[in-house]
Coordinates of C-alpha atoms in Angstrom, one line a residue:
M1 CA 0.0 0.0 0.0
R2 CA 2.8 2.4 0.9
A3 CA 4.6 1.8 -2.3
N4 CA 1.6 2.8 -4.3
K5 CA 1.2 6.0 -2.3
G6 CA 4.9 6.7 -2.9
L7 CA 4.3 6.5 -6.6
I8 CA 1.5 9.0 -6.3
F9 CA 3.9 11.3 -4.5
V10 CA 6.5 11.1 -7.2
N11 CA 4.1 11.6 -10.0
S12 CA 2.0 14.3 -8.4
V13 CA 4.3 17.0 -10.0
K14 CA 7.5 17.1 -12.0
P15 CA 10.6 17.8 -9.9
I16 CA 10.7 21.5 -9.0
T17 CA 13.6 23.9 -9.1
L18 CA 14.3 25.7 -5.9
V19 CA 16.2 29.0 -6.4
P20 CA 17.6 31.3 -3.8
I21 CA 17.0 35.1 -4.1
I22 CA 18.1 38.1 -2.2
E23 CA 15.6 41.0 -2.1
N24 CA 17.4 44.2 -1.2
D25 CA 14.2 45.8 0.3
K26 CA 13.4 42.7 2.4
P27 CA 16.8 41.3 3.4
L28 CA 15.5 39.6 6.6
D29 CA 12.0 38.5 5.4
C30 CA 11.0 34.9 4.9
F31 CA 9.0 34.6 1.7
V32 CA 8.5 32.5 -1.4
Y33 CA 7.7 33.1 -5.0
V34 CA 5.7 30.4 -6.7
S35 CA 5.3 30.2 -10.5
E36 CA 1.8 30.8 -12.0
S37 CA 1.9 27.3 -13.4
L38 CA 2.4 25.7 -9.9
V39 CA -0.2 28.0 -8.3
K40 CA -2.8 26.8 -10.7
K41 CA -1.7 23.1 -10.6
W42 CA -1.7 23.0 -6.8
K43 CA -4.8 25.3 -6.4
I44 CA -2.9 27.6 -4.1
N45 CA -4.7 30.6 -2.5
I46 CA -2.0 33.3 -2.8
N47 CA -3.6 35.4 0.0
D48 CA -2.4 33.0 2.6
D49 CA 1.0 31.8 3.8
I50 CA 2.4 28.5 2.7
I51 CA 4.2 26.0 4.9
I52 CA 7.3 24.3 3.6
S53 CA 8.3 21.0 5.1
I54 CA 12.0 20.0 4.7
G55 CA 13.8 17.6 7.0
K56 CA 12.2 18.0 10.5
Q57 CA 11.2 21.6 9.9
F58 CA 7.8 23.1 9.0
I59 CA 8.4 26.8 8.1
S60 CA 5.6 29.3 7.3
L61 CA 6.4 31.7 4.5
K62 CA 4.6 34.6 3.0
L63 CA 3.5 33.6 -0.5
Y64 CA 3.8 35.6 -3.7
E65 CA 2.9 34.7 -7.3
K66 CA 5.4 35.5 -10.0
I67 CA 5.9 34.9 -13.7
M68 CA 8.9 32.6 -14.1
N69 CA 9.7 29.1 -15.3
D70 CA 6.7 26.7 -14.9
N71 CA 8.2 24.4 -12.2
E72 CA 10.2 27.0 -10.3
I73 CA 10.0 28.2 -6.8
Q74 CA 12.1 31.2 -5.5
I75 CA 12.8 31.5 -1.8
S76 CA 14.4 34.3 0.1
H77 CA 17.9 34.2 1.4
A78 CA 16.6 34.4 5.0
S79 CA 14.3 31.4 4.3
F80 CA 17.2 29.3 3.2
L81 CA 19.0 30.1 6.4
Q82 CA 16.0 29.2 8.4
M83 CA 15.7 25.9 6.7
N84 CA 19.5 25.2 7.2
L85 CA 19.9 24.8 3.4
P86 CA 23.2 25.8 1.8
I87 CA 22.5 28.7 -0.6
Q88 CA 22.4 27.1 -4.1
I89 CA 20.0 25.9 -6.7
Y90 CA 18.2 22.6 -6.0
N91 CA 16.0 20.2 -7.9
F92 CA 13.6 18.6 -5.5
T93 CA 10.6 16.3 -5.7
A94 CA 7.7 18.3 -4.4
H95 CA 4.3 17.3 -3.1
Y96 CA 1.6 19.9 -2.1
N97 CA -1.1 19.1 0.4
E98 CA -4.0 21.5 -0.4
S99 CA -5.9 21.0 2.9
T100 CA -2.9 21.8 5.1
R101 CA -1.2 24.3 2.7
T102 CA 2.0 22.3 3.1
L103 CA 4.7 21.8 0.5
Y104 CA 6.9 18.8 1.1
L105 CA 10.3 18.8 -0.5
A106 CA 12.6 15.7 -0.8
P107 CA 15.0 14.0 -0.8
L108 CA 17.6 14.9 1.8
I109 CA 20.1 12.1 1.7
G110 CA 22.7 11.8 4.5
L111 CA 25.7 9.4 4.5
L112 CA 26.9 8.6 8.0
T113 CA 30.6 7.9 8.5
E114 CA 33.7 8.7 10.4
I115 CA 35.3 12.0 9.1
N116 CA 38.9 13.1 9.5
D117 CA 38.5 16.9 9.6
E118 CA 41.8 18.0 11.0
D119 CA 41.9 20.2 7.9
P120 CA 38.3 21.6 7.7
N121 CA 38.9 22.7 4.1
Q122 CA 39.8 19.2 3.0
P123 CA 37.7 16.7 5.0
N124 CA 38.6 13.0 4.5
F125 CA 35.8 10.4 4.4
R126 CA 38.3 7.6 4.4
S127 CA 37.5 4.6 2.1
V128 CA 34.3 6.1 0.8
H129 CA 35.6 9.6 0.0
S130 CA 35.6 9.3 -3.8
F131 CA 32.4 7.3 -3.7
C132 CA 30.7 10.2 -1.9
E133 CA 31.5 12.4 -4.9
E134 CA 29.8 9.9 -7.2
L135 CA 26.7 9.8 -4.9
E136 CA 26.7 13.6 -4.9
H137 CA 26.8 13.8 -8.7
V138 CA 23.9 11.3 -9.1
T139 CA 21.8 13.2 -6.5
K140 CA 22.4 16.4 -8.5
K141 CA 21.2 14.7 -11.6
L142 CA 18.2 12.9 -10.1
G143 CA 17.2 15.7 -7.6
G144 CA 17.8 16.3 -3.9
L145 CA 20.6 17.2 -1.5
F146 CA 23.3 14.8 -0.6
F147 CA 25.7 15.4 2.3
V148 CA 28.1 13.5 4.6
F149 CA 28.0 13.8 8.4
P150 CA 29.7 12.1 11.4
L151 CA 27.9 10.4 14.3
Q152 CA 26.4 13.1 16.6
P153 CA 23.4 13.6 18.8
L154 CA 20.4 14.8 16.7
A155 CA 19.7 18.4 17.4
T156 CA 16.1 19.8 17.1
D157 CA 16.2 20.7 13.5
Y158 CA 19.8 20.5 12.1
I159 CA 23.0 18.5 12.0
S160 CA 26.6 19.4 11.2
G161 CA 28.0 17.9 8.1
Y162 CA 29.6 18.5 4.7
F163 CA 27.9 19.3 1.4
F164 CA 29.6 19.5 -2.1
Q165 CA 29.8 22.8 -3.9
G166 CA 32.0 23.7 -6.8
D167 CA 34.7 21.1 -6.3
T168 CA 35.1 21.0 -2.5
W169 CA 33.2 19.7 0.5
N170 CA 32.0 22.5 2.7
K171 CA 31.1 22.3 6.4
S172 CA 27.7 23.7 7.3
K173 CA 24.5 23.3 9.4
L174 CA 22.3 21.0 7.4
P175 CA 18.7 19.8 7.7
I176 CA 17.9 16.5 9.3
P177 CA 18.0 14.0 6.4
D178 CA 15.0 12.1 5.1
V179 CA 17.1 8.9 4.8
I180 CA 20.5 7.8 6.1
Y181 CA 23.0 5.5 4.4
N182 CA 25.2 4.0 7.1
R183 CA 28.9 3.7 6.2
I184 CA 30.4 3.7 9.7
H185 CA 33.6 1.6 9.5
S186 CA 33.9 0.7 13.2
R187 CA 32.0 -2.0 14.9
R188 CA 33.0 -0.5 18.2
L189 CA 31.5 2.8 17.3
E190 CA 28.3 1.1 16.2
A191 CA 28.1 -0.6 19.6
S192 CA 28.7 2.7 21.5
P193 CA 25.9 4.4 23.6
V194 CA 26.1 7.4 21.3
F195 CA 25.2 5.3 18.2
Q196 CA 22.4 3.4 20.1
Q197 CA 20.9 6.7 21.2
F198 CA 21.2 8.0 17.6
R199 CA 19.3 4.9 16.4
K200 CA 16.6 5.4 19.0
Q201 CA 16.1 9.0 17.9
L202 CA 15.8 7.9 14.3
Q203 CA 13.1 5.5 15.3
V204 CA 11.2 8.2 17.1
D205 CA 11.4 10.5 14.1
Q206 CA 10.6 7.6 11.7
I207 CA 13.8 8.4 9.7
P208 CA 14.9 5.3 7.8
M209 CA 18.6 4.2 8.0
F210 CA 19.7 1.3 5.9
N211 CA 22.6 -1.1 6.5
N212 CA 22.2 0.1 10.1
R213 CA 24.8 -2.3 11.4
F214 CA 27.5 -4.8 10.5
L215 CA 26.3 -8.4 10.1
S216 CA 28.1 -11.2 12.1
K217 CA 29.1 -14.2 10.1
W218 CA 27.3 -16.5 12.5
E219 CA 24.1 -14.5 12.2
V220 CA 24.3 -14.8 8.4
Y221 CA 24.9 -18.5 8.6
D222 CA 22.0 -19.0 11.0
V223 CA 19.6 -17.2 8.7
L224 CA 20.7 -19.0 5.5
M225 CA 20.4 -22.4 7.1
T226 CA 16.7 -21.8 7.6
E227 CA 16.4 -21.6 3.8
E228 CA 16.3 -25.2 2.6
H229 CA 17.0 -24.3 -1.1
L230 CA 20.2 -22.5 -0.1
Q231 CA 21.7 -25.2 2.2
P232 CA 23.5 -27.1 -0.6
Y233 CA 25.6 -23.9 -1.3
I234 CA 26.6 -23.1 2.3
P235 CA 29.8 -24.5 3.8
I236 CA 29.2 -26.3 7.1
S237 CA 30.0 -24.0 10.0
K238 CA 30.0 -24.1 13.8
L239 CA 30.9 -21.7 16.6
Y240 CA 34.3 -22.5 18.0
T241 CA 34.7 -24.7 21.0
K242 CA 37.3 -27.4 21.7
K243 CA 34.6 -30.0 21.0
S244 CA 33.4 -28.4 17.8
L245 CA 36.9 -28.1 16.5
E246 CA 37.6 -31.7 17.1
E247 CA 34.3 -32.7 15.4
M248 CA 35.0 -30.6 12.4
L249 CA 38.6 -31.7 12.0
S250 CA 37.4 -35.4 12.1
E251 CA 35.1 -34.6 9.1
H252 CA 37.1 -32.1 7.0
S253 CA 40.8 -32.1 6.3
I254 CA 40.8 -28.3 5.8
L255 CA 39.1 -25.7 8.1
F256 CA 38.9 -21.9 8.3
L257 CA 38.5 -20.1 11.6
K258 CA 37.0 -16.7 11.1
P259 CA 36.1 -14.0 13.7
I260 CA 32.4 -13.6 13.5
H261 CA 32.8 -9.8 13.5
G262 CA 35.8 -9.8 11.1
S263 CA 36.3 -8.0 7.8
Q264 CA 38.8 -7.5 5.0
G265 CA 40.3 -11.0 5.4
R266 CA 41.9 -10.1 8.8
N267 CA 42.5 -12.5 11.6
I268 CA 41.6 -15.7 9.7
I269 CA 43.3 -19.0 10.5
R270 CA 43.6 -21.8 8.0
I271 CA 44.0 -25.3 9.4
E272 CA 45.0 -28.3 7.3
Q273 CA 45.3 -31.8 8.7
K274 CA 48.3 -33.6 7.1
E275 CA 49.2 -37.3 7.5
Y276 CA 51.6 -36.7 10.4
N277 CA 50.8 -33.2 11.7
I278 CA 48.5 -30.2 11.5
Q279 CA 49.5 -27.1 9.6
L280 CA 48.2 -23.6 10.6
E281 CA 48.4 -20.4 8.5
F282 CA 47.4 -17.0 10.0
S283 CA 46.3 -13.9 8.0
Y284 CA 47.1 -11.7 11.1
F285 CA 49.7 -9.7 9.3
K286 CA 49.0 -7.5 6.3
E287 CA 52.2 -8.1 4.4
K288 CA 52.5 -11.8 4.9
Q289 CA 51.0 -14.9 6.4
I290 CA 52.7 -16.9 9.1
S291 CA 52.7 -20.7 9.4
L292 CA 53.0 -23.1 12.3
V293 CA 53.0 -26.8 12.6
V294 CA 51.6 -28.8 15.5
N295 CA 51.6 -32.5 16.1
N296 CA 48.1 -33.2 17.4
I297 CA 44.7 -31.8 18.3
N298 CA 45.8 -31.0 21.9
E299 CA 48.7 -28.9 20.6
L300 CA 46.4 -27.3 18.1
Q301 CA 43.9 -26.3 20.8
E302 CA 46.7 -24.9 23.0
T303 CA 48.1 -22.9 20.1
L304 CA 44.6 -21.4 19.3
A305 CA 43.7 -20.6 22.9
P306 CA 45.1 -17.1 23.0
Y307 CA 43.3 -16.1 19.8
M308 CA 40.0 -17.6 20.9
R309 CA 40.1 -15.6 24.2
T310 CA 39.9 -12.3 22.5
R311 CA 37.3 -13.0 19.8
T312 CA 34.4 -15.2 19.0
Y313 CA 35.3 -17.5 16.1
L314 CA 33.4 -19.5 13.6
I315 CA 34.8 -22.7 12.2
Q316 CA 34.0 -23.2 8.5
Q317 CA 34.4 -26.2 6.3
G318 CA 37.3 -25.8 3.8
I319 CA 36.3 -26.0 0.2
P320 CA 38.8 -26.8 -2.6
F321 CA 38.1 -23.7 -4.7
I322 CA 39.4 -23.1 -8.2
H323 CA 42.9 -21.6 -8.3
Y324 CA 44.8 -19.7 -10.9
Q325 CA 48.6 -19.6 -11.0
N326 CA 48.7 -20.7 -7.3
R327 CA 46.3 -17.9 -6.4
H328 CA 42.9 -18.4 -4.7
M329 CA 40.0 -17.2 -6.7
D330 CA 36.4 -16.2 -5.7
F331 CA 33.8 -13.7 -6.9
R332 CA 32.5 -10.6 -5.2
I333 CA 28.9 -9.8 -6.3
L334 CA 27.5 -6.4 -5.3
C335 CA 23.7 -6.3 -4.8
H336 CA 21.5 -3.3 -4.2
K337 CA 17.8 -2.7 -3.8
N338 CA 16.2 -0.5 -6.4
S339 CA 13.4 2.1 -6.1
Q340 CA 10.9 -0.8 -6.3
D341 CA 12.5 -2.4 -3.2
V342 CA 13.7 -5.3 -5.4
W343 CA 17.3 -6.7 -5.3
M344 CA 19.5 -6.4 -8.4
V345 CA 23.1 -7.2 -9.2
T346 CA 25.1 -4.0 -9.9
S347 CA 28.6 -5.4 -10.1
V348 CA 30.5 -8.7 -10.4
V349 CA 34.3 -9.1 -10.2
A350 CA 36.6 -12.1 -9.8
R351 CA 39.1 -11.7 -7.0
L352 CA 42.6 -13.3 -7.1
S353 CA 44.5 -13.5 -3.9
A354 CA 48.1 -12.5 -3.7
E355 CA 50.5 -15.4 -4.5
K356 CA 50.3 -18.2 -1.9
Q357 CA 47.8 -16.2 0.2
F358 CA 44.5 -17.9 1.2
V359 CA 42.4 -14.8 1.3
S360 CA 41.5 -12.8 -1.8
N361 CA 40.6 -9.5 -0.3
I362 CA 41.9 -6.5 -2.2
A363 CA 42.9 -4.9 1.1
R364 CA 45.4 -7.8 1.5
G365 CA 47.1 -7.5 -1.9
G366 CA 44.4 -9.3 -4.0
E367 CA 43.6 -8.3 -7.6
T368 CA 40.5 -8.2 -9.7
M369 CA 39.7 -9.8 -13.0
K370 CA 36.6 -9.6 -15.3
P371 CA 34.3 -12.5 -14.2
L372 CA 33.8 -14.1 -17.6
K373 CA 37.5 -14.0 -18.4
A374 CA 38.2 -15.7 -15.0
L375 CA 35.6 -18.4 -15.6
S376 CA 36.9 -19.1 -19.1
L377 CA 40.2 -20.1 -17.5
F378 CA 38.4 -23.2 -16.1
F379 CA 35.2 -23.8 -18.2
D380 CA 34.2 -23.7 -21.9
S381 CA 32.3 -20.6 -23.2
K382 CA 28.8 -22.0 -22.6
T383 CA 29.5 -23.3 -19.1
S384 CA 31.3 -20.0 -18.2
K385 CA 28.1 -18.0 -19.1
Q386 CA 25.9 -20.5 -17.2
Q387 CA 28.1 -20.2 -14.1
Y388 CA 28.1 -16.4 -14.4
I389 CA 24.3 -16.2 -14.5
F390 CA 23.9 -18.8 -11.8
I391 CA 26.2 -17.1 -9.2
Q392 CA 24.3 -13.9 -9.7
E393 CA 21.0 -15.6 -9.2
L394 CA 22.4 -17.3 -6.1
A395 CA 23.6 -13.9 -4.8
L396 CA 20.1 -12.4 -5.3
E397 CA 18.5 -15.3 -3.4
F398 CA 21.0 -14.8 -0.6
A399 CA 20.4 -11.0 -0.4
T400 CA 16.7 -11.5 -0.4
S401 CA 16.9 -14.0 2.5
I402 CA 19.2 -11.8 4.5
S403 CA 17.1 -8.6 4.1
L404 CA 13.9 -10.5 5.0
N405 CA 15.3 -12.1 8.1
S406 CA 17.7 -9.5 9.6
E407 CA 16.8 -6.6 11.8
G408 CA 16.4 -3.2 10.2
L409 CA 16.7 -2.2 6.5
T410 CA 19.3 -3.8 4.2
G411 CA 19.8 -2.1 0.9
E412 CA 23.3 -3.1 -0.1
L413 CA 25.3 -6.3 0.3
G414 CA 28.7 -7.5 -1.0
I415 CA 28.4 -11.3 -1.4
D416 CA 31.4 -13.5 -1.8
I417 CA 30.9 -16.8 -3.8
G418 CA 33.6 -19.4 -4.5
I419 CA 33.4 -22.2 -7.1
D420 CA 35.0 -25.5 -6.3
I421 CA 37.0 -27.7 -8.7
N422 CA 33.8 -29.6 -9.7
G423 CA 32.1 -26.4 -10.7
H424 CA 29.8 -26.2 -7.7
P425 CA 29.3 -22.6 -6.2
W426 CA 29.5 -21.9 -2.5
I427 CA 28.4 -18.8 -0.5
I428 CA 31.4 -17.8 1.5
E429 CA 30.1 -14.7 3.3
A430 CA 28.4 -11.4 3.1
N431 CA 29.5 -7.8 3.9
S432 CA 26.8 -5.2 4.7
K433 CA 29.4 -2.4 4.1
P434 CA 31.3 -3.7 1.0
S435 CA 34.4 -2.0 -0.2
K436 CA 34.1 0.5 -3.0
N437 CA 37.6 -0.2 -4.3
F438 CA 37.0 -3.3 -6.4
E439 CA 34.4 -2.0 -8.9
E440 CA 35.2 -0.9 -12.4
Q441 CA 37.1 2.3 -11.8
E442 CA 37.1 3.5 -15.4
I443 CA 33.3 4.1 -15.1
K444 CA 32.9 7.7 -13.8
I445 CA 29.6 7.0 -12.1
R446 CA 29.2 3.4 -11.1
P447 CA 25.9 1.5 -11.1
S448 CA 26.1 1.0 -7.4
A449 CA 26.0 4.8 -6.9
K450 CA 22.9 5.1 -9.1
S451 CA 21.2 2.3 -7.3
I452 CA 21.9 3.7 -3.8
I453 CA 20.5 7.1 -4.7
S454 CA 17.5 5.6 -6.4
Y455 CA 16.8 3.5 -3.3
C456 CA 17.3 6.5 -1.0
Q457 CA 14.9 8.6 -3.0
Q458 CA 12.1 6.0 -2.5
L459 CA 12.9 5.7 1.3
A460 CA 12.9 9.5 1.5
I461 CA 9.5 9.7 -0.2
D462 CA 8.1 7.1 2.2
H463 CA 9.4 9.2 5.1
C464 CA 7.7 12.3 3.7
L465 CA 4.4 10.4 3.5
K466 CA 4.7 9.5 7.1
K467 CA 5.3 13.2 8.0
E468 CA 2.2 14.1 6.1
E469 CA 0.1 11.4 7.8
N470 CA 1.3 12.6 11.2

């Protein structure tokens, strides 16, 4: 039902252009000029004030009619300041409620992340910095205001963040966003009281935030194992205990121990049972792996004990995945929800580990390859295309299951799939905040950026409908 109402909102008018003006004779007045075309379309009585709703604010402005472009609204400088909007031209989706004389403007899209702002003239958004510029360009094209802000208590009607103007990010007071894209890098920060209070306030204000937290590997495994049709593609996994390690090692010659809250291939332990001993490899160090050999299960458990005390680990069945030139290969499939709330694949790359490394993450020296080229190294042309299509379908099934069975909104997932030497695909894991460094960099605006803004626009419209209902 809400999706239909959202379409009504979008189609009620064409996007409007919001233009700032400065009237020399009324420098402190809050007023708005509305085109004759919009006055007629919305059936506005120009003898009354009009209320503009943007973010959390509802601002009453004196209304004047003016001959100008059909879908244009001009707002005084003082009104921009009152709305906490940077002074520039905007394209917004607009919806007018005749009974309340309220004009709703959207979307305001905020990206939440850690910001290094030691130099306020050149803020650093870390690993998503260049991606933020892509998101900004897409928003400018499709309509709305995009900005980046750090975690902070929500003020009454504004937040402090950065918007893009010219070719730089500028710090400013900004309206409370209609939708938030969570790109916080730190699990510790997400677990902090400040973040929990932030989430509670969003719930009170009914502001959607998607990918609102990291997913643990055990949570993902638990969800997927409830889906019978996905079980053949999931490596057997157990939470680490001495007993579970012994059981898994009796059934599988190769195991992987992964921290359930890990990322970027860090802190993973590979265990291989040989004829006379057990070999361990650790990805604890960025530049290299270290190896150890123990003689039996007791020595293995003693060696692992210090690592197990500091983190909760998952034990995962080792799969003999395809290799190329002594390098491990898997596939990262990026999935996004679109404006119809349907999952779609936006990017697929093959990932090759650094030589003799058992993790393929780019952050640990891995490289990317076009997926069909990678598959053609192992399969004929027809089989390669079939595999390419199937791993995408599998990723979409995976994404749908996760989003339906996980708390909060999920709009983006990076899904890792490996293919064994018999051609069987396996779901390795999922990342709710996937790296932006592996996609096709020669594309100026990547499909993922377009998908994210499209999804944000629909969530923002739903938020505006809730404001109108309330």
